[in-house]
Amino acid sequence: MRGYLLRRLLLVIPTILVVAVFTFGLLNITPGDPAAMMAGEYETPEDIEKLRRSMGLDKPLSQRFVIWIGQLARGDLGNSIRSNMSVSKVIIGRLEPTISLTILTEIIAITVAIPMGVLAAWKANSWVDRSVMGIAVVGFSIPVFWLGFMMIWVLSLNFHLLPAGGYVRIFDGFGPYFIRLIMPAFAAAIVMMALLARITRASVIEVLQEDYVRTARAKGLTNKVILFRHALRNASLPIVTVIGLGFAGLLTGIVVVEVVFAIPGLGRLLADAIKARDYPIIQGLILFLSAIYILVNLLVDIAYAYLDPRIRY
Amino acid sequence: MTTIRVLSLFFLIALATAAISIACGGSTEIVEKEVIKEVIKEVPKEIIKEVLVTKEVIKEVPVDKIVKEEVVKTVEVEVEKVVIATPSAFEAKAIDQASDGRYGGTLKTVSQASIGTIDPISSSAWVAWAVSTQIYDVPFASDGSFAIKPQMVDTWSISDDGLVWTFNNRADLEWHDGDAVTAEDFEATLLRAFDSYSVGWKELGARSTVKVVDNDTWSLNFTEPFGLVFDAMNFNTEGFPIQKKSIIKDTPAERGGGVLKEHVGSGPYQFKEWDVGNRIILDRFERYVSRSDAPSGHAGAKHAFLDSIQYYEIPDVQTRLSMLETKQVDFIDTAPLDFFEIMRDNKDINVYTDPIGRWPVMYLNHYHPPFNDVKARQALMASIDMGAIMAAYGAPAIQGLCPAVFLCGLRWDSKVGEEFYNQNDIPRAQALLAESSYDGRSIRAMTPVDQPTIHPILTVSESNIKAAGFDLDLQYVDWATLKSRRVKPDDWDIFTTWGAAANASPLTNNLGMGTLNGFSSDRITDLREEFFTSTSEEDKKSLVDQMQMAYYEEVPYIRIGYFSGIHAAGVWVRGFDPRALWPGYWSVWLEN
């Protein structure tokens, strides 16, 4: 296992390098120019060229890439073109909202979806199963932004139960911090709940057909023990995969929720940076998120080994 | 009570002294001389307390000089008495604040867009100015009727030949970090601004040199008279935000790299914290000395009633309105136009329109055909139904038509050429196009779908433009793509945007010359030069009329009408002056 971990960690470096090359290349060949983004229509072409020179955009692509890789090797992601702030500092500042929202989303999704999936599997092909799966389809189909606005309208504007949006950092008060995450977390969790419920159902149904489950029934074990001690654990591999990749996906995919509820997270940062063609932020953030994906995949693989003793690396 | 204590103390000391004397023996005659020194400490009348302080002072004398050993014991008794003293200016202010119910509270305002920088000299972005207008003070500013008034400047003089303008600053100017504002800061700021994006600032920089006369005095020195000094210093009505020389010195001179990292100003609010992507916090600058004239627009007194102002970034417009309705925020800078009627009908919300408005405009590419031909440009202008475009912006209360190229109702309003405005005359457009060299090529017109205040221009005009005979290729792009493509002359024929207060003066509105569209005109250049050097208001007005006629005849771009920017505030937000172009919160207070 140790050797496996070491090999996986060493693979991070070439993987990040490949991502860096692709990111840099794609950004620079797509239409868009940070200097043009900053310029107003009263500026002359000479003004804009001056801007490009001051940003280093007049240098050849290869030279800019080498400069950037050199910075990366020193752990420097550069400075934002718009604000002149360190990219690392900007990303770190946005981590807390996104991670908070992601964790709460996952907790809600797991808490609701897994029991739903297990129930549907246990009562497969019954009205219970069809109802649960129907709810899952609705969950897939609801646009997240619509759900978000509906929740604001009902819970904030009409019943004054929850704030309409915004974010308060955890050290500024846990109550205000938590209460503002409830609606966005529910809105983001809907799709994941639906997916997780379906995966859980399919996986548990498969396991319930195994011989050892028949043996467990024959031994007189209760349904609860059969489901949660025998079946669920063996069905957990695909569930864990979805949870792990869902976590990584939520870090950027949650942008719609962040926009609707005004949460200053990584998803919004990426969207704003793309609109402004803020190359250092886009590049830095993509590299950061790639590293997160790699780490999450590694943790999922480790979880496999824990859940299934037959898996050894 | 105090007297009793003093006497008691005297007795004790005397007793102690006697005891010591007896113990020590000796034949020296000891004479005790007691001095009671009353120390008066001035305190405000609210503070009354009694503090007794004793201090024993023994004076030693050489032995051979001793005839009598005089032991001087000074007993200091601190007596606190109410003394009516004149408070310092800041103490007076603190007393005023404590008794004036308007002071206090935090204003939560929603910024118009994502905030990239709050350095207004490196960026013309609305949000940069909206925040920095609270932080930086200005030499001159526009009041509510757009008259230019002194702010940081106290007095000024102009030499007889009009070539030297000398400005004396107020002596009470202070940076937020405690340093005094000096003339060198003004010099550094102006030089930085002269190299920036503003047409007006560049014009001033090209015609003058800045000199520091003494600590509080600076001058602009011209080689020929320039009739628009105040206008040039008053870009966008807000003026030159004066920045600190030592901070400018550490910033690269070129734009792009030249964004200040520190935000130390001398205005009524000081920068406290920036949680990037979430909010910016400004706190009241307690040592700010306001002018005493009445507040009006950006000029006059700035009271800073609020303890703090927080600017929030909330990207979704519906969420902004929801947060205002639930009182999570107090103010929305630039609310969406299509919410105007909803907000106006809400009894808990006040809606304000900004004083100048925004001016939708169609830019034409003069670098290549067809719009390098004036007839083609005139044909396009003739085909446009401006009323239909402006109707797409919403309620009549917040939009309208205006033929004045330097804006209606302001200083350089003119009616000349208005017969060419809003023609909506397809036969005339067809005739003009037939006279032009237009060869039927496709016209690439970019419209940004993510900008609701720009998108209607071309989408509403499309049918008219085609009816005039143009083969219009209407391209739906996002704003970022439009901005990227418009700097490449071969990539577009028409793009749309809107302008604001810079349109109001011939100084800052150069009718599109030398910009992205490649337009140039000797006629307009000569008229502007004459305007700059003229010192007669009447001559200037005549020149404005001529420039407007030149605009309608040469059609550098096509300006449509105007729509008002609207701000929304909870009814508990009091004292807001909508005549300031950027929302100024210096006279705002929160009720309850």
GROMACS .gro file of C-alpha atoms in nm, chain A residues 31-55 79-86 89-90 93-94 149 152-153 156-158 160 162-169 172 180 258-265 268-269 272 274-277, chain B residues 114-117 122 124 195-197 199 202 252 254-261 274-279 312-316 318-319 321-323 325-326 328 361 363 367 450 478-481 483-488 495 497-499 502-503 508-516 557:
model
  138
   31PRO     CA    1  -1.038   3.446  -2.846
   32GLY     CA    2  -0.990   3.697  -2.570
   33ASP     CA    3  -0.735   3.943  -2.454
   34PRO     CA    4  -0.696   4.072  -2.096
   35ALA     CA    5  -0.570   4.407  -2.225
   36ALA     CA    6  -0.879   4.446  -2.444
   37MET     CA    7  -1.095   4.357  -2.143
   38MET     CA    8  -0.946   4.638  -1.938
   39ALA     CA    9  -0.957   4.898  -2.211
   40GLY     CA   10  -1.245   5.136  -2.267
   41GLU     CA   11  -1.365   5.251  -2.610
   42TYR     CA   12  -1.186   5.585  -2.564
   43GLU     CA   13  -0.851   5.416  -2.573
   44THR     CA   14  -0.643   5.413  -2.884
   45PRO     CA   15  -0.486   5.099  -3.031
   46GLU     CA   16  -0.153   5.236  -2.906
   47ASP     CA   17  -0.292   5.255  -2.550
   48ILE     CA   18  -0.401   4.894  -2.571
   49GLU     CA   19  -0.065   4.784  -2.706
   50LYS     CA   20   0.099   4.963  -2.415
   51LEU     CA   21  -0.128   4.776  -2.179
   52ARG     CA   22  -0.041   4.445  -2.340
   53ARG     CA   23   0.328   4.521  -2.307
   54SER     CA   24   0.292   4.607  -1.939
   55MET     CA   25   0.115   4.272  -1.884
   79ASN     CA   26  -0.095   3.796  -0.976
   80SER     CA   27  -0.446   3.867  -1.091
   81ILE     CA   28  -0.450   4.098  -1.390
   82ARG     CA   29  -0.753   4.289  -1.260
   83SER     CA   30  -0.671   4.335  -0.896
   84ASN     CA   31  -0.294   4.278  -0.891
   85MET     CA   32  -0.349   4.043  -0.596
   86SER     CA   33  -0.167   3.717  -0.555
   89LYS     CA   34  -0.424   3.450  -0.186
   90VAL     CA   35  -0.737   3.496  -0.394
   93GLY     CA   36  -0.983   3.335   0.029
   94ARG     CA   37  -1.250   3.157  -0.171
  149PHE     CA   38  -3.511   3.117  -0.649
  152ILE     CA   39  -3.573   3.226  -0.162
  153TRP     CA   40  -3.923   3.331  -0.254
  156SER     CA   41  -3.706   3.423   0.276
  157LEU     CA   42  -3.953   3.661   0.118
  158ASN     CA   43  -4.276   3.502   0.229
  160HIS     CA   44  -3.890   3.514   0.661
  162LEU     CA   45  -3.394   3.212   0.625
  163PRO     CA   46  -3.174   3.485   0.476
  164ALA     CA   47  -3.205   3.530   0.101
  165GLY     CA   48  -2.834   3.498   0.036
  166GLY     CA   49  -2.487   3.613   0.122
  167TYR     CA   50  -2.207   3.452   0.315
  168VAL     CA   51  -2.064   3.503   0.662
  169ARG     CA   52  -1.729   3.350   0.749
  172ASP     CA   53  -1.762   3.583   1.229
  180ARG     CA   54  -2.687   3.107   0.513
  258GLU     CA   55  -2.299   3.040  -0.568
  259VAL     CA   56  -2.438   3.297  -0.809
  260VAL     CA   57  -2.800   3.262  -0.700
  261PHE     CA   58  -2.718   3.278  -0.329
  262ALA     CA   59  -2.426   3.524  -0.359
  263ILE     CA   60  -2.165   3.292  -0.211
  264PRO     CA   61  -1.808   3.400  -0.296
  265GLY     CA   62  -1.673   3.057  -0.383
  268ARG     CA   63  -1.788   3.213  -0.909
  269LEU     CA   64  -1.422   3.301  -0.910
  272ASP     CA   65  -1.571   3.588  -1.320
  274ILE     CA   66  -1.326   3.372  -1.756
  275LYS     CA   67  -1.552   3.670  -1.826
  276ALA     CA   68  -1.266   3.909  -1.753
  277ARG     CA   69  -1.002   3.692  -1.926
  427SER     CA   70  -1.766   4.231  -0.956
  428ILE     CA   71  -1.493   4.453  -0.810
  429GLY     CA   72  -1.158   4.404  -0.976
  430THR     CA   73  -0.984   4.713  -0.846
  435SER     CA   74  -0.598   5.269  -1.338
  437SER     CA   75  -1.259   5.359  -1.560
  508ASP     CA   76  -0.068   5.882  -1.839
  509SER     CA   77  -0.400   5.711  -1.781
  510TYR     CA   78  -0.709   5.638  -1.991
  512VAL     CA   79  -0.917   6.183  -2.271
  515LYS     CA   80  -0.445   6.334  -2.119
  565PRO     CA   81   0.481   5.069  -1.197
  567GLU     CA   82   0.246   5.170  -1.700
  568ARG     CA   83  -0.117   5.077  -1.704
  569GLY     CA   84  -0.201   4.715  -1.640
  570GLY     CA   85   0.088   4.671  -1.403
  571GLY     CA   86  -0.003   5.004  -1.252
  572VAL     CA   87  -0.274   4.915  -1.005
  573LEU     CA   88  -0.224   5.048  -0.655
  574LYS     CA   89  -0.201   4.779  -0.392
  587TRP     CA   90  -1.123   4.343   0.124
  588ASP     CA   91  -1.264   3.992   0.129
  589VAL     CA   92  -1.216   3.936  -0.245
  590GLY     CA   93  -1.532   3.831  -0.420
  591ASN     CA   94  -1.745   3.892  -0.111
  592ARG     CA   95  -1.718   4.241   0.030
  625TYR     CA   96  -2.117   4.336  -0.125
  626GLU     CA   97  -2.075   4.149  -0.451
  627ILE     CA   98  -2.403   3.981  -0.537
  628PRO     CA   99  -2.400   3.871  -0.899
  629ASP     CA  100  -2.764   3.778  -0.946
  631GLN     CA  101  -3.300   3.892  -0.838
  632THR     CA  102  -3.102   3.794  -0.531
  634LEU     CA  103  -3.363   4.263  -0.475
  635SER     CA  104  -3.456   3.976  -0.243
  636MET     CA  105  -3.182   4.072  -0.001
  638GLU     CA  106  -3.658   4.326   0.062
  639THR     CA  107  -3.547   4.110   0.355
  641GLN     CA  108  -3.009   4.198   0.453
  674VAL     CA  109  -2.431   5.403  -2.881
  676TYR     CA  110  -1.988   5.234  -3.301
  680TYR     CA  111  -1.101   5.150  -4.104
  763ASP     CA  112  -2.532   3.926  -2.148
  791ASP     CA  113  -2.092   3.774  -2.485
  792TRP     CA  114  -1.945   4.098  -2.355
  793ALA     CA  115  -1.597   3.955  -2.312
  794THR     CA  116  -1.587   3.841  -2.674
  796LYS     CA  117  -1.442   4.359  -2.602
  797SER     CA  118  -1.178   4.125  -2.738
  798ARG     CA  119  -1.288   4.155  -3.099
  799ARG     CA  120  -1.344   4.530  -3.110
  800VAL     CA  121  -0.970   4.596  -3.067
  801LYS     CA  122  -0.910   4.413  -3.394
  808PHE     CA  123  -2.051   4.708  -3.209
  810THR     CA  124  -2.212   4.984  -2.592
  811TRP     CA  125  -2.317   5.275  -2.373
  812GLY     CA  126  -2.139   5.582  -2.243
  815ALA     CA  127  -1.775   6.155  -2.014
  816ASN     CA  128  -2.009   6.241  -2.299
  821THR     CA  129  -1.382   6.421  -2.267
  822ASN     CA  130  -1.608   6.344  -2.562
  823ASN     CA  131  -1.388   6.365  -2.870
  824LEU     CA  132  -1.668   6.237  -3.092
  825GLY     CA  133  -1.497   5.905  -3.141
  826MET     CA  134  -1.172   6.028  -3.285
  827GLY     CA  135  -0.854   5.829  -3.245
  828THR     CA  136  -1.029   5.547  -3.067
  829LEU     CA  137  -1.112   5.190  -3.155
  870TYR     CA  138  -2.093   5.686  -3.434
   0.00000   0.00000   0.00000
